[in-house]
mmCIF file of C-alpha atoms in Angstrom:
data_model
loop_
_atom_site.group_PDB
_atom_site.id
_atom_site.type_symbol
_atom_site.label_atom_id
_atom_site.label_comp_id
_atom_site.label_asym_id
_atom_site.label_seq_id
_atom_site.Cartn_x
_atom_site.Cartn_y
_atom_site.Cartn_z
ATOM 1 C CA UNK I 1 0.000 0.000 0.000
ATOM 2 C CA UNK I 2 1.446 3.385 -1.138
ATOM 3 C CA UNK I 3 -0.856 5.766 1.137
ATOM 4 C CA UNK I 4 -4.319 6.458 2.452
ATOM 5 C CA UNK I 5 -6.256 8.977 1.454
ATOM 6 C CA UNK I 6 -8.025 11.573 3.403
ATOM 7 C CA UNK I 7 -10.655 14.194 2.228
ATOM 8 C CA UNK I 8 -10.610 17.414 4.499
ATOM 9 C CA UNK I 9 -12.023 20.717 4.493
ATOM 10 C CA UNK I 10 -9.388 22.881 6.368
ATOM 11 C CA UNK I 11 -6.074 21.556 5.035
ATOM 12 C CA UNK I 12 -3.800 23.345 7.632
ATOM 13 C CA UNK I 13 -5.276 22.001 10.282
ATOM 14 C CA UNK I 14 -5.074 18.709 9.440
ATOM 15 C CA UNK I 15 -1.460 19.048 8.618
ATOM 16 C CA UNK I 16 -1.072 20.700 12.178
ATOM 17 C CA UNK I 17 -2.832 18.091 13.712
ATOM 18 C CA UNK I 18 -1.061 14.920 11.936
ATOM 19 C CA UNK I 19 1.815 16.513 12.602
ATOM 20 C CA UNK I 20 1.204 16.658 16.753
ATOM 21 C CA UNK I 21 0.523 12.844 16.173
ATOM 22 C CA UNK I 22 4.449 12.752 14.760
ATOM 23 C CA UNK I 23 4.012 12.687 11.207
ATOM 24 C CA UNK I 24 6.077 14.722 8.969
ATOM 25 C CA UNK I 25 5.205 16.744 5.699
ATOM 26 C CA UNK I 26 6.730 15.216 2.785
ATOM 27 C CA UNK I 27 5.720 17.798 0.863
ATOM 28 C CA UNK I 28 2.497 19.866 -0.338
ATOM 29 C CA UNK I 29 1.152 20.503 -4.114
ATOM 30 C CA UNK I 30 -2.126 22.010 -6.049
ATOM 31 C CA UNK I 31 -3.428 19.220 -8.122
ATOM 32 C CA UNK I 32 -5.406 20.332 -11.173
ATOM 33 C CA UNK I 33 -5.612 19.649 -14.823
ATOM 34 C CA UNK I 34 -7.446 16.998 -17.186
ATOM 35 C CA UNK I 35 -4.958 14.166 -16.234
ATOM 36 C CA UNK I 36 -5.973 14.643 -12.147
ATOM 37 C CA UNK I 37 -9.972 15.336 -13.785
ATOM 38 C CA UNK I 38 -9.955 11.472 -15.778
ATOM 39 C CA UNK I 39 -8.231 10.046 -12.592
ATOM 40 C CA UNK I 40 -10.820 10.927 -9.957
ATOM 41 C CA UNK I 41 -13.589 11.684 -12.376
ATOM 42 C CA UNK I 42 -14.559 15.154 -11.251
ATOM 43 C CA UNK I 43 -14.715 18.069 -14.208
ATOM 44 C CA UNK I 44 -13.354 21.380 -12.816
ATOM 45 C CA UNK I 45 -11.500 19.854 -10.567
ATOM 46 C CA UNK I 46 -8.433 21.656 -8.200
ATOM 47 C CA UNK I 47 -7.589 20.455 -5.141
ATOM 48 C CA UNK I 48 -4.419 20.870 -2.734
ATOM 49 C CA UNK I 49 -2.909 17.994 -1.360
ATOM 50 C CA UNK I 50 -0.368 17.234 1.895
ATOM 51 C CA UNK I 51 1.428 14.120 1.462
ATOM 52 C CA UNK I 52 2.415 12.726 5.337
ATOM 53 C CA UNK I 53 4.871 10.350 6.021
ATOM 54 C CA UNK I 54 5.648 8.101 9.207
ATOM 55 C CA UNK I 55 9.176 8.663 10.219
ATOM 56 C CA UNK I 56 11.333 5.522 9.518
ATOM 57 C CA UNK I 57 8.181 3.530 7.795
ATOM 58 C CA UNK I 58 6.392 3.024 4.704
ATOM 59 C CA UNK I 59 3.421 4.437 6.003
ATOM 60 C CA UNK I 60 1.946 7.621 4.554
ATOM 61 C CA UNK I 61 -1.503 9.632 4.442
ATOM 62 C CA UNK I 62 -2.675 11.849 1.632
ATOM 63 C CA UNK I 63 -4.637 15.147 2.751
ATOM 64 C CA UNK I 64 -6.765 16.653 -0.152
ATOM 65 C CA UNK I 65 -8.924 19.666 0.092
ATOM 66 C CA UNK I 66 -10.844 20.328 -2.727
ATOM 67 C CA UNK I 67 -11.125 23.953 -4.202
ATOM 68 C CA UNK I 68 -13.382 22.700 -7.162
ATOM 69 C CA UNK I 69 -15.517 21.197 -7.343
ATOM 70 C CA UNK I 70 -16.977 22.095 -4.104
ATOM 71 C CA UNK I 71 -16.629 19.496 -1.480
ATOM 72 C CA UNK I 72 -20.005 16.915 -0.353
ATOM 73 C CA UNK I 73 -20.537 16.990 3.531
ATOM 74 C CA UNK I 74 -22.014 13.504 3.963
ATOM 75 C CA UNK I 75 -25.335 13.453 5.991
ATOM 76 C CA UNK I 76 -25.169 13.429 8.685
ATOM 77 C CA UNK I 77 -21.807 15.480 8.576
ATOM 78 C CA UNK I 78 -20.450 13.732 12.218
ATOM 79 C CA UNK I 79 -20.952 10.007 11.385
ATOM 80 C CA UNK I 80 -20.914 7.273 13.897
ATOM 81 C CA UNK I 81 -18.146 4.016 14.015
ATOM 82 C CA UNK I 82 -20.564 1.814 12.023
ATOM 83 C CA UNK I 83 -20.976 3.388 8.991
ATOM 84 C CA UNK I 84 -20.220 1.838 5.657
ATOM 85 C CA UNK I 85 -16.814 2.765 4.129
ATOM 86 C CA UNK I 86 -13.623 3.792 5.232
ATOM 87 C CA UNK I 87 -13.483 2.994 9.309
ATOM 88 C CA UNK I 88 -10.817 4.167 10.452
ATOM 89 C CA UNK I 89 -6.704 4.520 10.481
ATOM 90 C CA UNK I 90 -4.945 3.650 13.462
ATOM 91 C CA UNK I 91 -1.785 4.508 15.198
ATOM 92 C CA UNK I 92 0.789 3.126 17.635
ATOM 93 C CA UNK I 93 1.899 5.354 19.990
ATOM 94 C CA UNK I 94 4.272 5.415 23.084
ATOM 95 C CA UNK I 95 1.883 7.171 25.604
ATOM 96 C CA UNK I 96 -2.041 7.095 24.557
ATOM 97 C CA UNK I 97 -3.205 9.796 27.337
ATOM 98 C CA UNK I 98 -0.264 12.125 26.449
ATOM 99 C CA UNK I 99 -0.617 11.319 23.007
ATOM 100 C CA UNK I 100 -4.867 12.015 23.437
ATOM 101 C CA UNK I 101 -3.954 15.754 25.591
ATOM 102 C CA UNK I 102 -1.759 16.675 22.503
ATOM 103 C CA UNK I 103 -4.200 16.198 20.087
ATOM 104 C CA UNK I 104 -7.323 17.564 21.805
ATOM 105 C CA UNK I 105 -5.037 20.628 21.745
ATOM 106 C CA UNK I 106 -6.204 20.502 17.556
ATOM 107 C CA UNK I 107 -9.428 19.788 18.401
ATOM 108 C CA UNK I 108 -9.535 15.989 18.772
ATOM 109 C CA UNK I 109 -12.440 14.636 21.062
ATOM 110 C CA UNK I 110 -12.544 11.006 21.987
ATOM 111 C CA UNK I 111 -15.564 8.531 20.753
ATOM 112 C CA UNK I 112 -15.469 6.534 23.929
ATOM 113 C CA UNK I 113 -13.157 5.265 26.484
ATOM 114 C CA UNK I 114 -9.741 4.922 26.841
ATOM 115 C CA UNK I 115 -9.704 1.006 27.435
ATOM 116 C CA UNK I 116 -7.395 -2.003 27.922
ATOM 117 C CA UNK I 117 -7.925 -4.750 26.219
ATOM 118 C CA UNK I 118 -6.351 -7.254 28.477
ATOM 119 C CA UNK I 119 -2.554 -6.974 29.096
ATOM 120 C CA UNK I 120 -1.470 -6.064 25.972
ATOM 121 C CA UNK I 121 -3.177 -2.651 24.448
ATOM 122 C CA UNK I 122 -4.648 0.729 25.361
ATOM 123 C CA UNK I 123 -7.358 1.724 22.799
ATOM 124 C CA UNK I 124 -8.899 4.590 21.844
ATOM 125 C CA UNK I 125 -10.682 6.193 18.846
ATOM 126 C CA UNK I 126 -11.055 9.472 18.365
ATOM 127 C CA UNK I 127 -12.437 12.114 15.912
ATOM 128 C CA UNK I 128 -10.039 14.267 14.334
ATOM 129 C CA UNK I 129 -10.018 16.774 11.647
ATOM 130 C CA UNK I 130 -13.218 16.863 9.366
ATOM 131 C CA UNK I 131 -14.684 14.679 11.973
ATOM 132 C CA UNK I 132 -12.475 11.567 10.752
ATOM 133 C CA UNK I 133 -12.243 8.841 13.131
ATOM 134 C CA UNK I 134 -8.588 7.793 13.996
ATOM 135 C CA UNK I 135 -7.609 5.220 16.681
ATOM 136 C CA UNK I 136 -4.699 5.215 19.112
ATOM 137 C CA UNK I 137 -3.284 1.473 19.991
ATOM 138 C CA UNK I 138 -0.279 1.806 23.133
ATOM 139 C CA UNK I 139 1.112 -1.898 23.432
ATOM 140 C CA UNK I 140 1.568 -2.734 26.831
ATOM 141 C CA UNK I 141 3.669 -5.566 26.881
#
């Protein structure tokens, strides 16, 4: 898998917040033209994208806003965990609650609990930017 991709409607904030999680900005582009147009299948189309890369892994999400056309807010807009498509993306981290206080600093609010599932993780999903659900995994053991 090359990357994930991520639709968004404030693009610097989503950078901003990705990057609290410890992802780094590979780099940052308008996308436009009748090549991008046949590839997603959208006339008019010009969007920016922020290409984020794990440090030291494979791993990488694409952030798109899209300038034209303008962008569908699903209904409803704040979706729960069960709903067809795309679930989620989680990440490892060192320190969940840390981790979770960093990232409500950008606006991140929990789903549910923090919980352990037995001895080996701490879970948690969150909502992040454009109300995107992420999870946070901290192995235990």
């Amino acid at each position: 898998m090359d990357n994930v991709g991520i639709v968004v409607d404030d693009l610097d904030a989503a950078v901003a917040f990705f990057t609290e999680l410890g992802m780094e900005l590979e780099g940052r582009s308008l996308i436009e033209g009748s090549w991008a147009e046949k590839v997603v299948g959208l006339g008019d189309m010009r969007s920016e994208v922020a290409m984020m890369r794990v440090p030291d892994g494979p791993g990488r999400l694409e952030l798109v806003t899209y300038h034209s056309p303008k962008m569908v807010t699903p209904t409803p807009a704040v979706t729960p965990p069960n709903t067809l498509g795309l679930h989620r993306v989680m990440f490892a981290v060192d320190d969940l609650e840390d981790t979770l206080a960093r990232l409500r600093r950008h606006g991140a609010e929990p789903v549910g609990e923090v919980s352990r599932f037995e001895d080996s993780y701490l879970l948690c999903y969150l909502r992040g930017p454009s109300g995107i659900i992420l999870a946070l995994a901290q192995q235990l053991n």
